[in-house]
Amino acid sequence: MRERVPDLAKATVLLSNDDGIDAPGLGHLEKIVAPLVGELWVVAPEHEQSGAGHSLTLRRPLRIRHLSGHRYAVDGTPTDCVLLGINHIMRDAGRKPDLVLSGINRGGNLGEDVTYSGTIAAAMEATLLGYPAIALSLVADSGGNARWAVAERWLPEVLRGLQGQSWPEGVLMNVNFPDVPPDKVTGIEATRQGRRKPGGEIVEGRDPRGLPYYWVGGQRQEDRHRKQTDLEAVLRGAVTVTPLSMDLTHGAMLKSLKEAFG
Ligand code: MN
């Protein structure tokens, strides 16, 4: 078991996201978290990186832009931000995070979304570096209208609930806030990863030169009814907390393969 998330009031917390340094969700996260924690650092992508997954920039150099105080932008992916944030920016200042928060993403990260999500990947990178990390996402309608007040009301309770928890190495938390008014939230529920695959629609068009292009649409294939999953619970109005494992090994299949291969 790894170290616990310490007393938040004394904690040094690093924030990142995948919607970019200027995204409203990051601004709301800073506003919610600043009064609760000891020290706040922000290292986030210059440009939106939704769908970037856990990609690492290897074929070009990265630039860091210092914005003010402990706020920085990196012209790379969420993974680049967390890696440079912890192993360069904070390290140079003699600091390391007690907790890493990623978000708040505009739009839920539910079911198989987590395998595409840059929001989750920032938390994955922190986890691989050995720091407790929580990904935060707010379910929003297709027009992108987001009820940030739900996160303002419920995030402090989620953090209080996770404070003092010791979670195993290689595990991160995936938190989703429902798209309902704050006083209609039914509570906080521990859930498992559900089934929802994005990219179900490919839109074909022609550019101004008559050449075809293809645009992956957001339409999802999803199972809204599988009980106690992130998707089912968040659609009922719950805030969901799903522990995710970096180890993707399937235990039952491994067992039967061991029997097959001896
Ligand atoms: Mn995003």
PDB file of C-alpha atoms and ligand atoms in Angstrom:
ATOM      1  CA  MET A   1       0.000   0.000   0.000  1.00  0.00           C
ATOM      2  CA  ARG A   2       1.231   3.462  -0.796  1.00  0.00           C
ATOM      3  CA  GLU A   3       1.168   6.510   1.432  1.00  0.00           C
ATOM      4  CA  ARG A   4      -2.154   8.068   2.310  1.00  0.00           C
ATOM      5  CA  VAL A   5      -3.476  11.326   0.963  1.00  0.00           C
ATOM      6  CA  PRO A   6      -2.382  13.624   3.788  1.00  0.00           C
ATOM      7  CA  ASP A   7      -4.332  16.336   5.544  1.00  0.00           C
ATOM      8  CA  LEU A   8      -5.577  18.470   2.637  1.00  0.00           C
ATOM      9  CA  ALA A   9      -5.001  21.703   4.517  1.00  0.00           C
ATOM     10  CA  LYS A  10      -1.263  20.930   4.512  1.00  0.00           C
ATOM     11  CA  ALA A  11      -1.122  19.243   1.110  1.00  0.00           C
ATOM     12  CA  THR A  12       0.769  20.415  -1.957  1.00  0.00           C
ATOM     13  CA  VAL A  13      -1.565  19.783  -4.879  1.00  0.00           C
ATOM     14  CA  LEU A  14      -0.807  19.771  -8.610  1.00  0.00           C
ATOM     15  CA  LEU A  15      -3.662  20.453 -11.049  1.00  0.00           C
ATOM     16  CA  SER A  16      -3.714  19.543 -14.723  1.00  0.00           C
ATOM     17  CA  ASN A  17      -6.380  18.777 -17.336  1.00  0.00           C
ATOM     18  CA  ASP A  18      -6.931  17.942 -20.992  1.00  0.00           C
ATOM     19  CA  ASP A  19      -9.256  20.810 -21.951  1.00  0.00           C
ATOM     20  CA  GLY A  20      -6.337  23.258 -21.821  1.00  0.00           C
ATOM     21  CA  ILE A  21      -4.952  25.986 -19.569  1.00  0.00           C
ATOM     22  CA  ASP A  22      -7.806  28.425 -20.389  1.00  0.00           C
ATOM     23  CA  ALA A  23     -10.652  25.918 -19.950  1.00  0.00           C
ATOM     24  CA  PRO A  24     -13.457  26.926 -17.567  1.00  0.00           C
ATOM     25  CA  GLY A  25     -13.247  23.553 -15.784  1.00  0.00           C
ATOM     26  CA  LEU A  26      -9.661  24.230 -14.712  1.00  0.00           C
ATOM     27  CA  GLY A  27     -10.619  27.693 -13.486  1.00  0.00           C
ATOM     28  CA  HIS A  28     -13.451  26.205 -11.444  1.00  0.00           C
ATOM     29  CA  LEU A  29     -11.136  23.511 -10.063  1.00  0.00           C
ATOM     30  CA  GLU A  30      -8.593  26.141  -8.959  1.00  0.00           C
ATOM     31  CA  LYS A  31     -11.348  28.152  -7.309  1.00  0.00           C
ATOM     32  CA  ILE A  32     -12.771  25.125  -5.454  1.00  0.00           C
ATOM     33  CA  VAL A  33      -9.455  23.630  -4.339  1.00  0.00           C
ATOM     34  CA  ALA A  34      -7.417  26.749  -3.448  1.00  0.00           C
ATOM     35  CA  PRO A  35      -9.138  27.391  -0.085  1.00  0.00           C
ATOM     36  CA  LEU A  36      -8.924  23.698   0.915  1.00  0.00           C
ATOM     37  CA  VAL A  37      -5.218  22.958   0.396  1.00  0.00           C
ATOM     38  CA  GLY A  38      -1.813  24.160   1.526  1.00  0.00           C
ATOM     39  CA  GLU A  39      -0.154  24.896  -1.795  1.00  0.00           C
ATOM     40  CA  LEU A  40      -1.447  24.808  -5.356  1.00  0.00           C
ATOM     41  CA  TRP A  41       0.458  24.277  -8.613  1.00  0.00           C
ATOM     42  CA  VAL A  42      -1.052  24.250 -12.111  1.00  0.00           C
ATOM     43  CA  VAL A  43       0.613  22.745 -15.183  1.00  0.00           C
ATOM     44  CA  ALA A  44      -1.831  22.324 -18.077  1.00  0.00           C
ATOM     45  CA  PRO A  45      -1.747  21.999 -21.866  1.00  0.00           C
ATOM     46  CA  GLU A  46      -1.614  25.156 -24.025  1.00  0.00           C
ATOM     47  CA  HIS A  47      -4.310  23.680 -26.306  1.00  0.00           C
ATOM     48  CA  GLU A  48      -7.201  21.302 -25.848  1.00  0.00           C
ATOM     49  CA  GLN A  49      -6.075  17.659 -25.708  1.00  0.00           C
ATOM     50  CA  SER A  50      -9.390  15.822 -25.300  1.00  0.00           C
ATOM     51  CA  GLY A  51      -9.030  12.312 -26.689  1.00  0.00           C
ATOM     52  CA  ALA A  52      -5.226  12.466 -26.489  1.00  0.00           C
ATOM     53  CA  GLY A  53      -5.217   9.482 -24.133  1.00  0.00           C
ATOM     54  CA  HIS A  54      -1.912   8.687 -22.467  1.00  0.00           C
ATOM     55  CA  SER A  55       0.229   9.970 -25.325  1.00  0.00           C
ATOM     56  CA  LEU A  56       3.712  11.293 -24.696  1.00  0.00           C
ATOM     57  CA  THR A  57       5.400  13.787 -27.022  1.00  0.00           C
ATOM     58  CA  LEU A  58       8.662  12.236 -28.216  1.00  0.00           C
ATOM     59  CA  ARG A  59       9.323  13.634 -31.697  1.00  0.00           C
ATOM     60  CA  ARG A  60       9.550  17.332 -31.015  1.00  0.00           C
ATOM     61  CA  PRO A  61      10.753  19.540 -28.158  1.00  0.00           C
ATOM     62  CA  LEU A  62       8.326  20.892 -25.575  1.00  0.00           C
ATOM     63  CA  ARG A  63       8.042  24.490 -24.411  1.00  0.00           C
ATOM     64  CA  ILE A  64       7.006  25.591 -20.951  1.00  0.00           C
ATOM     65  CA  ARG A  65       5.311  28.982 -20.546  1.00  0.00           C
ATOM     66  CA  HIS A  66       5.299  30.498 -17.064  1.00  0.00           C
ATOM     67  CA  LEU A  67       2.023  32.377 -16.603  1.00  0.00           C
ATOM     68  CA  SER A  68       2.187  33.605 -13.014  1.00  0.00           C
ATOM     69  CA  GLY A  69       3.135  32.295  -9.566  1.00  0.00           C
ATOM     70  CA  HIS A  70       2.709  28.516  -9.677  1.00  0.00           C
ATOM     71  CA  ARG A  71       0.842  28.437 -13.045  1.00  0.00           C
ATOM     72  CA  TYR A  72       2.419  27.016 -16.179  1.00  0.00           C
ATOM     73  CA  ALA A  73       1.330  25.939 -19.666  1.00  0.00           C
ATOM     74  CA  VAL A  74       3.067  23.235 -21.719  1.00  0.00           C
ATOM     75  CA  ASP A  75       2.583  22.892 -25.493  1.00  0.00           C
ATOM     76  CA  GLY A  76       2.042  19.145 -25.216  1.00  0.00           C
ATOM     77  CA  THR A  77      -0.302  16.487 -23.906  1.00  0.00           C
ATOM     78  CA  PRO A  78      -1.697  16.027 -20.384  1.00  0.00           C
ATOM     79  CA  THR A  79       0.940  13.319 -19.847  1.00  0.00           C
ATOM     80  CA  ASP A  80       3.699  15.763 -20.848  1.00  0.00           C
ATOM     81  CA  CYS A  81       2.269  18.328 -18.405  1.00  0.00           C
ATOM     82  CA  VAL A  82       2.280  15.987 -15.418  1.00  0.00           C
ATOM     83  CA  LEU A  83       5.708  14.574 -16.266  1.00  0.00           C
ATOM     84  CA  LEU A  84       7.308  18.018 -16.723  1.00  0.00           C
ATOM     85  CA  GLY A  85       5.259  19.460 -13.892  1.00  0.00           C
ATOM     86  CA  ILE A  86       6.455  16.952 -11.318  1.00  0.00           C
ATOM     87  CA  ASN A  87       9.899  15.999 -12.593  1.00  0.00           C
ATOM     88  CA  HIS A  88      11.011  19.426 -13.774  1.00  0.00           C
ATOM     89  CA  ILE A  89       8.946  22.444 -12.691  1.00  0.00           C
ATOM     90  CA  MET A  90       8.110  21.360  -9.153  1.00  0.00           C
ATOM     91  CA  ARG A  91      11.363  19.486  -8.645  1.00  0.00           C
ATOM     92  CA  ASP A  92      13.368  22.623  -9.529  1.00  0.00           C
ATOM     93  CA  ALA A  93      11.445  24.419  -6.791  1.00  0.00           C
ATOM     94  CA  GLY A  94      12.198  21.606  -4.325  1.00  0.00           C
ATOM     95  CA  ARG A  95       8.516  20.608  -4.221  1.00  0.00           C
ATOM     96  CA  LYS A  96       6.569  17.436  -4.909  1.00  0.00           C
ATOM     97  CA  PRO A  97       2.810  16.912  -4.916  1.00  0.00           C
ATOM     98  CA  ASP A  98       0.924  15.104  -2.176  1.00  0.00           C
ATOM     99  CA  LEU A  99      -2.012  14.801  -4.577  1.00  0.00           C
ATOM    100  CA  VAL A 100      -2.614  15.361  -8.296  1.00  0.00           C
ATOM    101  CA  LEU A 101      -6.045  16.410  -9.593  1.00  0.00           C
ATOM    102  CA  SER A 102      -6.975  16.364 -13.281  1.00  0.00           C
ATOM    103  CA  GLY A 103      -9.964  18.277 -14.654  1.00  0.00           C
ATOM    104  CA  ILE A 104     -12.566  19.301 -14.263  1.00  0.00           C
ATOM    105  CA  ASN A 105     -13.310  17.871 -17.681  1.00  0.00           C
ATOM    106  CA  ARG A 106     -16.277  19.280 -19.587  1.00  0.00           C
ATOM    107  CA  GLY A 107     -18.064  15.990 -20.253  1.00  0.00           C
ATOM    108  CA  GLY A 108     -18.135  12.688 -18.409  1.00  0.00           C
ATOM    109  CA  ASN A 109     -15.374  10.084 -18.541  1.00  0.00           C
ATOM    110  CA  LEU A 110     -17.419   6.914 -18.181  1.00  0.00           C
ATOM    111  CA  GLY A 111     -16.999   3.320 -19.326  1.00  0.00           C
ATOM    112  CA  GLU A 112     -14.432   2.970 -22.090  1.00  0.00           C
ATOM    113  CA  ASP A 113     -14.104   6.763 -22.372  1.00  0.00           C
ATOM    114  CA  VAL A 114     -11.315   6.289 -19.858  1.00  0.00           C
ATOM    115  CA  THR A 115      -9.085   4.648 -22.459  1.00  0.00           C
ATOM    116  CA  TYR A 116      -9.286   7.708 -24.746  1.00  0.00           C
ATOM    117  CA  SER A 117      -9.341  10.409 -22.107  1.00  0.00           C
ATOM    118  CA  GLY A 118      -6.516  12.881 -21.577  1.00  0.00           C
ATOM    119  CA  THR A 119      -8.121  13.783 -18.235  1.00  0.00           C
ATOM    120  CA  ILE A 120      -7.702  10.209 -17.008  1.00  0.00           C
ATOM    121  CA  ALA A 121      -4.235  10.005 -18.570  1.00  0.00           C
ATOM    122  CA  ALA A 122      -2.938  12.948 -16.525  1.00  0.00           C
ATOM    123  CA  ALA A 123      -4.001  11.019 -13.411  1.00  0.00           C
ATOM    124  CA  MET A 124      -2.437   7.841 -14.835  1.00  0.00           C
ATOM    125  CA  GLU A 125       0.883   9.605 -15.330  1.00  0.00           C
ATOM    126  CA  ALA A 126       0.874  10.864 -11.748  1.00  0.00           C
ATOM    127  CA  THR A 127       0.018   7.336 -10.583  1.00  0.00           C
ATOM    128  CA  LEU A 128       2.941   5.855 -12.532  1.00  0.00           C
ATOM    129  CA  LEU A 129       5.224   8.456 -10.950  1.00  0.00           C
ATOM    130  CA  GLY A 130       4.012   7.276  -7.538  1.00  0.00           C
ATOM    131  CA  TYR A 131       1.597  10.059  -6.515  1.00  0.00           C
ATOM    132  CA  PRO A 132      -2.080   9.706  -5.548  1.00  0.00           C
ATOM    133  CA  ALA A 133      -4.228  11.091  -8.357  1.00  0.00           C
ATOM    134  CA  ILE A 134      -7.899  11.812  -8.990  1.00  0.00           C
ATOM    135  CA  ALA A 135      -9.497  12.484 -12.395  1.00  0.00           C
ATOM    136  CA  LEU A 136     -12.555  14.775 -12.284  1.00  0.00           C
ATOM    137  CA  SER A 137     -15.215  15.054 -14.982  1.00  0.00           C
ATOM    138  CA  LEU A 138     -18.603  16.721 -15.193  1.00  0.00           C
ATOM    139  CA  VAL A 139     -21.298  15.173 -17.364  1.00  0.00           C
ATOM    140  CA  ALA A 140     -22.501  17.903 -19.745  1.00  0.00           C
ATOM    141  CA  ASP A 141     -25.172  18.010 -22.436  1.00  0.00           C
ATOM    142  CA  SER A 142     -24.244  17.730 -26.102  1.00  0.00           C
ATOM    143  CA  GLY A 143     -24.269  21.533 -26.379  1.00  0.00           C
ATOM    144  CA  GLY A 144     -21.488  21.590 -23.787  1.00  0.00           C
ATOM    145  CA  ASN A 145     -23.577  23.328 -21.113  1.00  0.00           C
ATOM    146  CA  ALA A 146     -21.952  22.327 -17.849  1.00  0.00           C
ATOM    147  CA  ARG A 147     -23.295  22.695 -14.307  1.00  0.00           C
ATOM    148  CA  TRP A 148     -20.038  23.679 -12.599  1.00  0.00           C
ATOM    149  CA  ALA A 149     -22.036  24.380  -9.414  1.00  0.00           C
ATOM    150  CA  VAL A 150     -22.429  20.588  -8.978  1.00  0.00           C
ATOM    151  CA  ALA A 151     -18.652  20.198  -8.703  1.00  0.00           C
ATOM    152  CA  GLU A 152     -18.431  23.264  -6.462  1.00  0.00           C
ATOM    153  CA  ARG A 153     -20.968  21.721  -4.086  1.00  0.00           C
ATOM    154  CA  TRP A 154     -19.737  18.079  -4.189  1.00  0.00           C
ATOM    155  CA  LEU A 155     -15.993  18.053  -4.898  1.00  0.00           C
ATOM    156  CA  PRO A 156     -15.024  19.109  -1.349  1.00  0.00           C
ATOM    157  CA  GLU A 157     -17.074  16.171   0.001  1.00  0.00           C
ATOM    158  CA  VAL A 158     -15.412  13.749  -2.415  1.00  0.00           C
ATOM    159  CA  LEU A 159     -11.977  15.011  -1.333  1.00  0.00           C
ATOM    160  CA  ARG A 160     -12.901  14.709   2.344  1.00  0.00           C
ATOM    161  CA  GLY A 161     -14.066  11.131   1.726  1.00  0.00           C
ATOM    162  CA  LEU A 162     -10.835  10.193  -0.048  1.00  0.00           C
ATOM    163  CA  GLN A 163      -8.614  11.991   2.438  1.00  0.00           C
ATOM    164  CA  GLY A 164      -6.801   9.504   4.641  1.00  0.00           C
ATOM    165  CA  GLN A 165      -7.651   6.640   2.266  1.00  0.00           C
ATOM    166  CA  SER A 166      -4.702   4.514   1.389  1.00  0.00           C
ATOM    167  CA  TRP A 167      -5.016   3.108  -2.081  1.00  0.00           C
ATOM    168  CA  PRO A 168      -2.845   0.425  -3.637  1.00  0.00           C
ATOM    169  CA  GLU A 169       0.026   1.237  -5.942  1.00  0.00           C
ATOM    170  CA  GLY A 170      -1.062   1.574  -9.565  1.00  0.00           C
ATOM    171  CA  VAL A 171      -4.592   2.719  -8.691  1.00  0.00           C
ATOM    172  CA  LEU A 172      -6.208   6.071  -9.472  1.00  0.00           C
ATOM    173  CA  MET A 173      -9.661   7.479  -8.806  1.00  0.00           C
ATOM    174  CA  ASN A 174     -12.081   8.440 -11.562  1.00  0.00           C
ATOM    175  CA  VAL A 175     -14.752  10.858 -10.317  1.00  0.00           C
ATOM    176  CA  ASN A 176     -17.773  11.915 -12.393  1.00  0.00           C
ATOM    177  CA  PHE A 177     -20.325  14.573 -11.458  1.00  0.00           C
ATOM    178  CA  PRO A 178     -23.891  14.195 -12.795  1.00  0.00           C
ATOM    179  CA  ASP A 179     -25.723  16.678 -15.030  1.00  0.00           C
ATOM    180  CA  VAL A 180     -28.405  17.608 -12.472  1.00  0.00           C
ATOM    181  CA  PRO A 181     -28.817  20.672 -10.214  1.00  0.00           C
ATOM    182  CA  PRO A 182     -26.582  20.460  -7.101  1.00  0.00           C
ATOM    183  CA  ASP A 183     -29.514  19.868  -4.727  1.00  0.00           C
ATOM    184  CA  LYS A 184     -30.807  17.006  -6.886  1.00  0.00           C
ATOM    185  CA  VAL A 185     -27.577  14.975  -6.542  1.00  0.00           C
ATOM    186  CA  THR A 186     -28.446  11.707  -4.764  1.00  0.00           C
ATOM    187  CA  GLY A 187     -25.065  11.275  -3.044  1.00  0.00           C
ATOM    188  CA  ILE A 188     -21.590   9.860  -3.674  1.00  0.00           C
ATOM    189  CA  GLU A 189     -21.361   6.228  -4.832  1.00  0.00           C
ATOM    190  CA  ALA A 190     -18.432   3.870  -5.324  1.00  0.00           C
ATOM    191  CA  THR A 191     -18.903   2.289  -8.764  1.00  0.00           C
ATOM    192  CA  ARG A 192     -17.206   0.084 -11.315  1.00  0.00           C
ATOM    193  CA  GLN A 193     -16.292   0.991 -14.887  1.00  0.00           C
ATOM    194  CA  GLY A 194     -19.308   0.644 -17.162  1.00  0.00           C
ATOM    195  CA  ARG A 195     -19.648   0.147 -20.911  1.00  0.00           C
ATOM    196  CA  ARG A 196     -19.563   3.123 -23.238  1.00  0.00           C
ATOM    197  CA  LYS A 197     -17.534   3.395 -26.396  1.00  0.00           C
ATOM    198  CA  PRO A 198     -17.135   6.788 -28.102  1.00  0.00           C
ATOM    199  CA  GLY A 199     -16.480   7.427 -31.786  1.00  0.00           C
ATOM    200  CA  GLY A 200     -19.474   5.498 -33.078  1.00  0.00           C
ATOM    201  CA  GLU A 201     -20.083   7.879 -35.955  1.00  0.00           C
ATOM    202  CA  ILE A 202     -17.762   8.858 -38.812  1.00  0.00           C
ATOM    203  CA  VAL A 203     -18.810  11.987 -40.707  1.00  0.00           C
ATOM    204  CA  GLU A 204     -17.555  12.270 -44.291  1.00  0.00           C
ATOM    205  CA  GLY A 205     -17.338  15.597 -46.077  1.00  0.00           C
ATOM    206  CA  ARG A 206     -15.439  17.517 -48.775  1.00  0.00           C
ATOM    207  CA  ASP A 207     -12.901  20.244 -48.115  1.00  0.00           C
ATOM    208  CA  PRO A 208     -12.869  23.483 -50.249  1.00  0.00           C
ATOM    209  CA  ARG A 209     -10.567  21.742 -52.752  1.00  0.00           C
ATOM    210  CA  GLY A 210     -13.013  18.879 -53.170  1.00  0.00           C
ATOM    211  CA  LEU A 211     -10.904  16.357 -51.271  1.00  0.00           C
ATOM    212  CA  PRO A 212     -12.701  14.020 -48.861  1.00  0.00           C
ATOM    213  CA  TYR A 213     -12.241  14.286 -45.116  1.00  0.00           C
ATOM    214  CA  TYR A 214     -13.452  12.130 -42.249  1.00  0.00           C
ATOM    215  CA  TRP A 215     -14.450  13.396 -38.822  1.00  0.00           C
ATOM    216  CA  VAL A 216     -14.888  11.038 -35.891  1.00  0.00           C
ATOM    217  CA  GLY A 217     -18.146  11.970 -34.189  1.00  0.00           C
ATOM    218  CA  GLY A 218     -18.858  11.829 -30.496  1.00  0.00           C
ATOM    219  CA  GLN A 219     -21.767   9.391 -30.756  1.00  0.00           C
ATOM    220  CA  ARG A 220     -21.438   6.594 -28.249  1.00  0.00           C
ATOM    221  CA  GLN A 221     -22.552   3.003 -27.927  1.00  0.00           C
ATOM    222  CA  GLU A 222     -23.392   2.561 -24.277  1.00  0.00           C
ATOM    223  CA  ASP A 223     -25.051   0.285 -21.734  1.00  0.00           C
ATOM    224  CA  ARG A 224     -27.006   2.581 -19.421  1.00  0.00           C
ATOM    225  CA  HIS A 225     -28.572  -0.203 -17.388  1.00  0.00           C
ATOM    226  CA  ARG A 226     -25.696  -2.291 -16.047  1.00  0.00           C
ATOM    227  CA  LYS A 227     -26.112  -1.797 -12.277  1.00  0.00           C
ATOM    228  CA  GLN A 228     -23.534  -0.121 -10.046  1.00  0.00           C
ATOM    229  CA  THR A 229     -21.489   1.105 -12.975  1.00  0.00           C
ATOM    230  CA  ASP A 230     -20.252   4.679 -13.323  1.00  0.00           C
ATOM    231  CA  LEU A 231     -22.614   5.261 -16.261  1.00  0.00           C
ATOM    232  CA  GLU A 232     -25.754   3.861 -14.620  1.00  0.00           C
ATOM    233  CA  ALA A 233     -25.152   5.686 -11.312  1.00  0.00           C
ATOM    234  CA  VAL A 234     -24.226   9.076 -12.795  1.00  0.00           C
ATOM    235  CA  LEU A 235     -27.361   9.019 -14.971  1.00  0.00           C
ATOM    236  CA  ARG A 236     -29.405   8.402 -11.781  1.00  0.00           C
ATOM    237  CA  GLY A 237     -27.912  11.605 -10.360  1.00  0.00           C
ATOM    238  CA  ALA A 238     -25.059  10.245  -8.217  1.00  0.00           C
ATOM    239  CA  VAL A 239     -21.490  11.489  -8.000  1.00  0.00           C
ATOM    240  CA  THR A 240     -19.447   8.403  -8.872  1.00  0.00           C
ATOM    241  CA  VAL A 241     -16.003   7.376  -7.630  1.00  0.00           C
ATOM    242  CA  THR A 242     -14.450   4.510  -9.601  1.00  0.00           C
ATOM    243  CA  PRO A 243     -11.052   3.090  -8.665  1.00  0.00           C
ATOM    244  CA  LEU A 244      -9.118   2.280 -11.841  1.00  0.00           C
ATOM    245  CA  SER A 245      -6.115   0.005 -12.077  1.00  0.00           C
ATOM    246  CA  MET A 246      -3.082   0.660 -14.269  1.00  0.00           C
ATOM    247  CA  ASP A 247      -2.604  -3.112 -14.441  1.00  0.00           C
ATOM    248  CA  LEU A 248      -4.941  -4.167 -17.282  1.00  0.00           C
ATOM    249  CA  THR A 249      -4.300  -7.894 -16.823  1.00  0.00           C
ATOM    250  CA  HIS A 250      -7.511  -9.941 -16.837  1.00  0.00           C
ATOM    251  CA  GLY A 251      -7.285 -12.320 -13.880  1.00  0.00           C
ATOM    252  CA  ALA A 252      -9.760 -15.000 -14.969  1.00  0.00           C
ATOM    253  CA  MET A 253      -8.352 -15.178 -18.499  1.00  0.00           C
ATOM    254  CA  LEU A 254      -4.825 -15.391 -17.129  1.00  0.00           C
ATOM    255  CA  LYS A 255      -5.895 -18.366 -15.038  1.00  0.00           C
ATOM    256  CA  SER A 256      -7.374 -20.224 -17.988  1.00  0.00           C
ATOM    257  CA  LEU A 257      -4.337 -19.401 -20.158  1.00  0.00           C
ATOM    258  CA  LYS A 258      -2.085 -20.818 -17.478  1.00  0.00           C
ATOM    259  CA  GLU A 259      -4.107 -24.014 -17.699  1.00  0.00           C
ATOM    260  CA  ALA A 260      -3.950 -23.993 -21.512  1.00  0.00           C
ATOM    261  CA  PHE A 261      -0.228 -23.288 -21.738  1.00  0.00           C
ATOM    262  CA  GLY A 262       0.793 -25.219 -18.628  1.00  0.00           C
TER     263      GLY A 262
HETATM  264 MN    MN B   1     -11.489  17.078 -22.258  1.00  0.00          MN
END
